[in-house]
Amino acid sequence: MKARYIPAVGSLLIQLFATAPMSGVNGADAETDPPNLANSTVSYSLPATAKYDYAEVLHKSLIFYHAQRSGKLGPNRRLAWRGDSCFICSGPNGEDLSGGYYEAANTMKWGLPLAFTVTQLAWNVYAWSDALSAVNELEEAKEGVKWGVDYLVNCISSPENFVGQFGVSAVGSTDIDFGYFGPPEEYEMWVPDKIMHPAGLSYINSTNPSSEILGETAATLAAASVIFKDSDSDYSAKLLDHSKDLYNRATTHLGSYQQSTDPNMATVKQWYPSSMYYDELAWGAAWLYVATQDESYRQLADKWRGNASDHNDEYSWDEKLPGTNALLYSVTKNDTYKAGVESFMANFFPGGSVKQTAKGLIFADSWGSLSYAANIGFIMMVYAKTLGYDQKNSTQAITMAAQQINYALGDCGRSWVVGFGEGSPIRPYHKSSYNSFIDYPLRGQDNGAQGDDFLNSNTTNRFILYGALEGGPAWDDTFKDNRANYEYTEVTQDYNAAFTGLNAAFIDYYGKSNFKAFTDCGLDLGWSHPNASNFPNWGDNDCYHTCNTNCTASNTGSNSNSSGSNSTSSSGSKSNAAVTGRQVVGWGVGAALAGAIAAVLA
């Protein structure tokens, strides 16, 4: 299970919170997880009609990924409080590593969880494209996949080297990324010890192998090649070629980053310890089979499935066997894969090894409990869709999946999704929505003081982190809405990945015609803030980002602002912006910031 971290208040000392030490992981500085005493089995009645607006949640979940974007944001900049970042983000061979997604509250790019996130986002599109299209989210979902994919392609440095990690979380006992509490846009100005992202780069190659990172990335690129095949065949073919290449590297130089001697891989072995690489090799082969229909890839998937057969109780950034079985079952209808999925699901049904909280949440782990539940629900809905929603064996899977998503959206008495529903969280453990480059009260002050403020202040996050799925409750359904209790309030790229697809699944299940497309209209994306600048101009025929109606196309990404930079727009107007309140004159914080960073780089 995923380990967690938090910088100590008022210092730059790491406190590690990890599970019991695993092979290749030094657990000397680790503490045990919060307890998991969940021991309930809670019956649930499947609602006859949709209990929540899954289209709204889906829309907001996709907005969350805009909050995690790294690099030059370009014309599809949705949030006023996020701008261009990762200014010193080139590799030693000229690789452009500025793009992709930041992991959580930090600006780290760890290869395995990042690639898994993008694979899952692509699977969402592959599995539920009709549902996404019905609520006008398909193009946005695909654009989000492409954002992550293009970074991963840039990580292919040479026929030998692949960038498996980028960023410096800590150096010894000194927090670097983890000790920085400001916005990504100003990282280069204020990061502790002035240690920049490239200092933490690690190449995966024949002498530093990681079959799990390369296998997962091969899966990502193969999945993306599938969803882009009809709309951009050249791009799809390029991704497929890269996928085959990376998969060949993964199987030629077998090994796990848990055995890496590269000092830059030391912390990832503690915070994202990999249990094995067999499942990623099965997963990558399965997606290559989907992309090519080459039977040899299915045979490879079967080979590696066999090696991973005792890891069929978790689907996550680390464990892919249940996903492999569900994917291959959805494509082949083969009973062997079906049995594998059913064996996985049995862990969570009455009589299974994993119990529920008293209010019905599958409590697979005390960290990220809601994410694990969403991942389980996603697999269950893929199974039910493949078998047929009206089939007897699908009913239990659909009911359990509905119980999990509805718990997250409000059935437990509160929403766990920022900006959605009753009692939604207002203090997520997320730095840039608290300290934005357009609203950063402690700018320039000591990082320890900023950390103390971030963790212990009762101030709500200054900007709404729409759609973010928080970690979840304790085993007794209790919750503390503060950043110091990060086991409850942390958000990450992988938490939202399958959760996004699960919302699409229930749009499909309850009938696509029963949901209306949700838009940015009325959402507070920060554009009314007095320091907001470079306002978007989405155009008159855009009903996705605006309050316009009766459009003929979504025009996702059609913002006329071609620069996407942090500087003030030339007109200072905000025609067709999502928030249509008072007219705002953009304060030149972006221009000032750009000048300050230029001075740092000089």
Coordinates of C-alpha atoms in Angstrom, one line a residue, residues 364-566:
A364 CA -9.0 -1.7 2.0
D365 CA -6.4 0.5 3.6
S366 CA -6.2 3.4 6.1
W367 CA -4.4 5.5 3.4
G368 CA -6.5 6.5 0.4
S369 CA -9.5 4.4 1.5
L370 CA -11.8 6.2 -0.9
S371 CA -9.4 5.7 -3.8
Y372 CA -9.1 2.0 -3.2
A373 CA -12.9 1.8 -3.0
A374 CA -13.3 3.7 -6.3
N375 CA -10.7 1.4 -8.0
I376 CA -12.6 -1.6 -6.8
G377 CA -15.9 -0.1 -8.1
F378 CA -14.4 0.7 -11.5
I379 CA -13.3 -3.0 -11.9
M380 CA -16.8 -4.1 -10.9
M381 CA -18.5 -1.9 -13.4
V382 CA -16.2 -3.0 -16.2
Y383 CA -17.2 -6.6 -15.3
A384 CA -20.9 -5.7 -15.2
K385 CA -20.8 -3.9 -18.5
T386 CA -19.0 -6.8 -20.2
L387 CA -21.3 -9.4 -18.7
G388 CA -24.4 -7.2 -19.3
Y389 CA -26.0 -5.0 -16.7
D390 CA -29.2 -7.1 -16.7
Q391 CA -27.4 -10.3 -15.9
K392 CA -27.9 -11.8 -12.5
N393 CA -24.2 -11.9 -11.6
S394 CA -23.8 -8.2 -12.4
T395 CA -26.3 -7.1 -9.8
Q396 CA -24.0 -7.6 -6.8
A397 CA -21.1 -5.9 -8.5
I398 CA -23.2 -2.9 -9.6
T399 CA -24.7 -2.6 -6.1
M400 CA -21.3 -2.7 -4.4
A401 CA -19.9 -0.2 -6.8
A402 CA -22.9 2.2 -6.3
Q403 CA -22.5 1.9 -2.5
Q404 CA -18.9 3.0 -2.8
I405 CA -19.3 6.0 -5.1
N406 CA -22.4 7.1 -3.3
Y407 CA -20.6 6.9 0.1
A408 CA -18.0 9.3 -1.4
L409 CA -20.6 11.7 -2.7
G410 CA -22.8 12.0 0.4
D411 CA -24.4 8.8 1.7
C412 CA -22.1 8.8 4.7
G413 CA -23.5 12.2 5.7
R414 CA -20.9 14.3 3.9
S415 CA -19.2 14.6 0.5
W416 CA -15.5 13.7 0.2
V417 CA -15.2 15.6 -3.1
V418 CA -14.0 19.1 -2.9
G419 CA -16.5 21.5 -4.4
F420 CA -19.3 19.0 -4.6
G421 CA -22.3 18.2 -2.4
E422 CA -23.1 18.7 1.3
G423 CA -20.3 19.3 3.8
S424 CA -17.6 19.0 1.1
P425 CA -14.0 19.4 2.3
I426 CA -12.6 23.0 2.5
R427 CA -9.0 22.3 3.7
P428 CA -7.5 19.7 1.4
Y429 CA -3.8 19.0 1.8
H430 CA -2.8 20.8 -1.4
K431 CA -0.3 23.6 -1.5
S432 CA -1.1 25.6 -4.6
S433 CA -4.8 25.9 -3.8
Y434 CA -3.7 27.3 -0.4
N435 CA -0.7 29.4 -1.6
S436 CA -1.3 30.4 -5.2
F437 CA 1.0 32.6 -7.2
I438 CA -1.8 35.1 -7.3
D439 CA -2.5 34.9 -3.5
Y440 CA 0.6 34.1 -1.5
P441 CA 0.6 36.0 1.8
L442 CA 3.8 34.5 3.2
R443 CA 5.8 34.8 0.0
G444 CA 9.5 35.0 0.7
Q445 CA 9.2 34.0 4.4
D446 CA 11.0 31.0 6.0
N447 CA 9.8 27.7 4.6
G448 CA 9.4 26.4 8.2
A449 CA 7.0 29.2 9.0
Q450 CA 5.1 28.6 5.9
G451 CA 4.9 24.9 6.7
D452 CA 3.6 25.7 10.2
D453 CA 0.9 28.0 8.7
F454 CA -0.1 25.5 6.0
L455 CA -0.4 22.6 8.5
N456 CA -1.9 24.4 11.6
S457 CA -3.8 27.3 10.3
N458 CA -7.6 27.0 10.3
T459 CA -7.7 29.1 7.1
T460 CA -9.7 27.4 4.3
N461 CA -7.8 26.9 1.1
R462 CA -8.0 30.1 -0.8
F463 CA -9.1 28.5 -4.0
I464 CA -11.5 25.7 -4.6
L465 CA -9.8 22.5 -5.6
Y466 CA -12.8 21.3 -7.6
G467 CA -13.3 17.6 -8.0
A468 CA -10.4 16.4 -5.8
L469 CA -11.2 13.1 -4.0
E470 CA -9.7 13.3 -0.6
G471 CA -8.0 10.3 1.1
G472 CA -11.1 9.4 3.2
P473 CA -12.2 8.6 6.7
A474 CA -10.8 6.6 9.5
W475 CA -12.1 3.0 9.9
D476 CA -14.9 4.3 12.1
D477 CA -16.1 6.8 9.5
T478 CA -14.7 9.8 11.3
F479 CA -13.0 12.7 9.6
K480 CA -10.9 15.8 10.4
D481 CA -11.1 18.5 7.8
N482 CA -7.7 20.0 8.3
R483 CA -4.4 19.9 6.5
A484 CA -2.4 18.5 9.6
N485 CA -4.5 15.3 9.4
Y486 CA -3.2 14.6 5.9
E487 CA -4.2 10.9 6.1
Y488 CA -7.8 12.2 5.7
T489 CA -7.3 15.3 3.5
E490 CA -4.5 14.4 1.1
V491 CA -5.3 14.5 -2.6
T492 CA -3.2 12.8 -5.3
Q493 CA -3.2 12.2 -9.1
D494 CA -4.0 8.5 -8.7
Y495 CA -6.8 9.0 -6.2
N496 CA -9.0 10.6 -8.9
A497 CA -8.1 8.4 -11.8
A498 CA -10.5 5.4 -11.5
F499 CA -12.9 7.6 -9.6
T500 CA -13.3 9.7 -12.7
G501 CA -14.1 6.6 -14.8
L502 CA -16.5 5.3 -12.1
N503 CA -18.7 8.4 -12.5
A504 CA -18.7 7.8 -16.3
A505 CA -19.7 4.2 -15.6
F506 CA -22.8 5.2 -13.6
I507 CA -23.8 7.7 -16.3
D508 CA -23.7 4.7 -18.7
Y509 CA -25.6 2.4 -16.2
Y510 CA -28.4 4.8 -15.4
G511 CA -28.8 5.9 -19.0
K512 CA -26.9 8.6 -20.8
S513 CA -30.0 10.5 -21.7
N514 CA -30.8 11.0 -18.0
F515 CA -27.8 13.3 -17.5
K516 CA -27.2 16.8 -18.8
A517 CA -23.7 18.1 -19.6
F518 CA -22.2 20.1 -16.8
T519 CA -20.2 23.3 -17.5
D520 CA -17.8 25.8 -15.9
C521 CA -20.8 28.2 -15.7
G522 CA -21.0 29.6 -12.2
L523 CA -17.9 27.8 -10.9
D524 CA -15.4 29.9 -8.9
L525 CA -12.3 29.1 -10.8
G526 CA -10.5 32.2 -9.5
W527 CA -11.1 34.6 -12.3
S528 CA -12.8 37.2 -10.0
H529 CA -9.7 37.4 -7.8
P530 CA -8.2 40.9 -8.0
N531 CA -4.8 39.4 -9.0
A532 CA -6.1 37.2 -11.7
S533 CA -4.7 37.9 -15.1
N534 CA -4.5 36.6 -18.7
F535 CA -8.2 35.9 -18.8
P536 CA -9.5 33.2 -21.1
N537 CA -11.6 34.0 -24.1
W538 CA -13.3 30.8 -25.0
G539 CA -15.3 32.0 -27.9
D540 CA -19.0 32.4 -28.7
N541 CA -19.5 28.8 -29.7
D542 CA -18.3 27.3 -26.5
C543 CA -20.8 25.7 -24.1
Y544 CA -18.2 23.8 -22.1
H545 CA -16.3 26.5 -20.4
T546 CA -19.0 29.2 -20.4
C547 CA -22.6 30.0 -19.7
N548 CA -23.4 29.9 -23.4
T549 CA -26.2 27.5 -24.6
N550 CA -27.1 25.9 -27.9
C551 CA -23.6 25.5 -29.1
T552 CA -22.7 23.2 -32.0
A553 CA -19.3 22.1 -30.4
S554 CA -17.6 22.0 -27.1
N555 CA -14.5 23.8 -28.4
T556 CA -12.5 22.3 -25.6
G557 CA -9.0 23.9 -25.7
S558 CA -10.1 26.6 -28.1
N559 CA -9.1 29.5 -25.9
S560 CA -7.9 32.3 -28.1
N561 CA -5.2 33.1 -25.6
S562 CA -2.4 31.3 -27.4
S563 CA 0.3 32.1 -24.9
G564 CA -1.2 30.5 -21.8
S565 CA 1.4 32.3 -19.7
N566 CA 1.2 34.0 -16.3

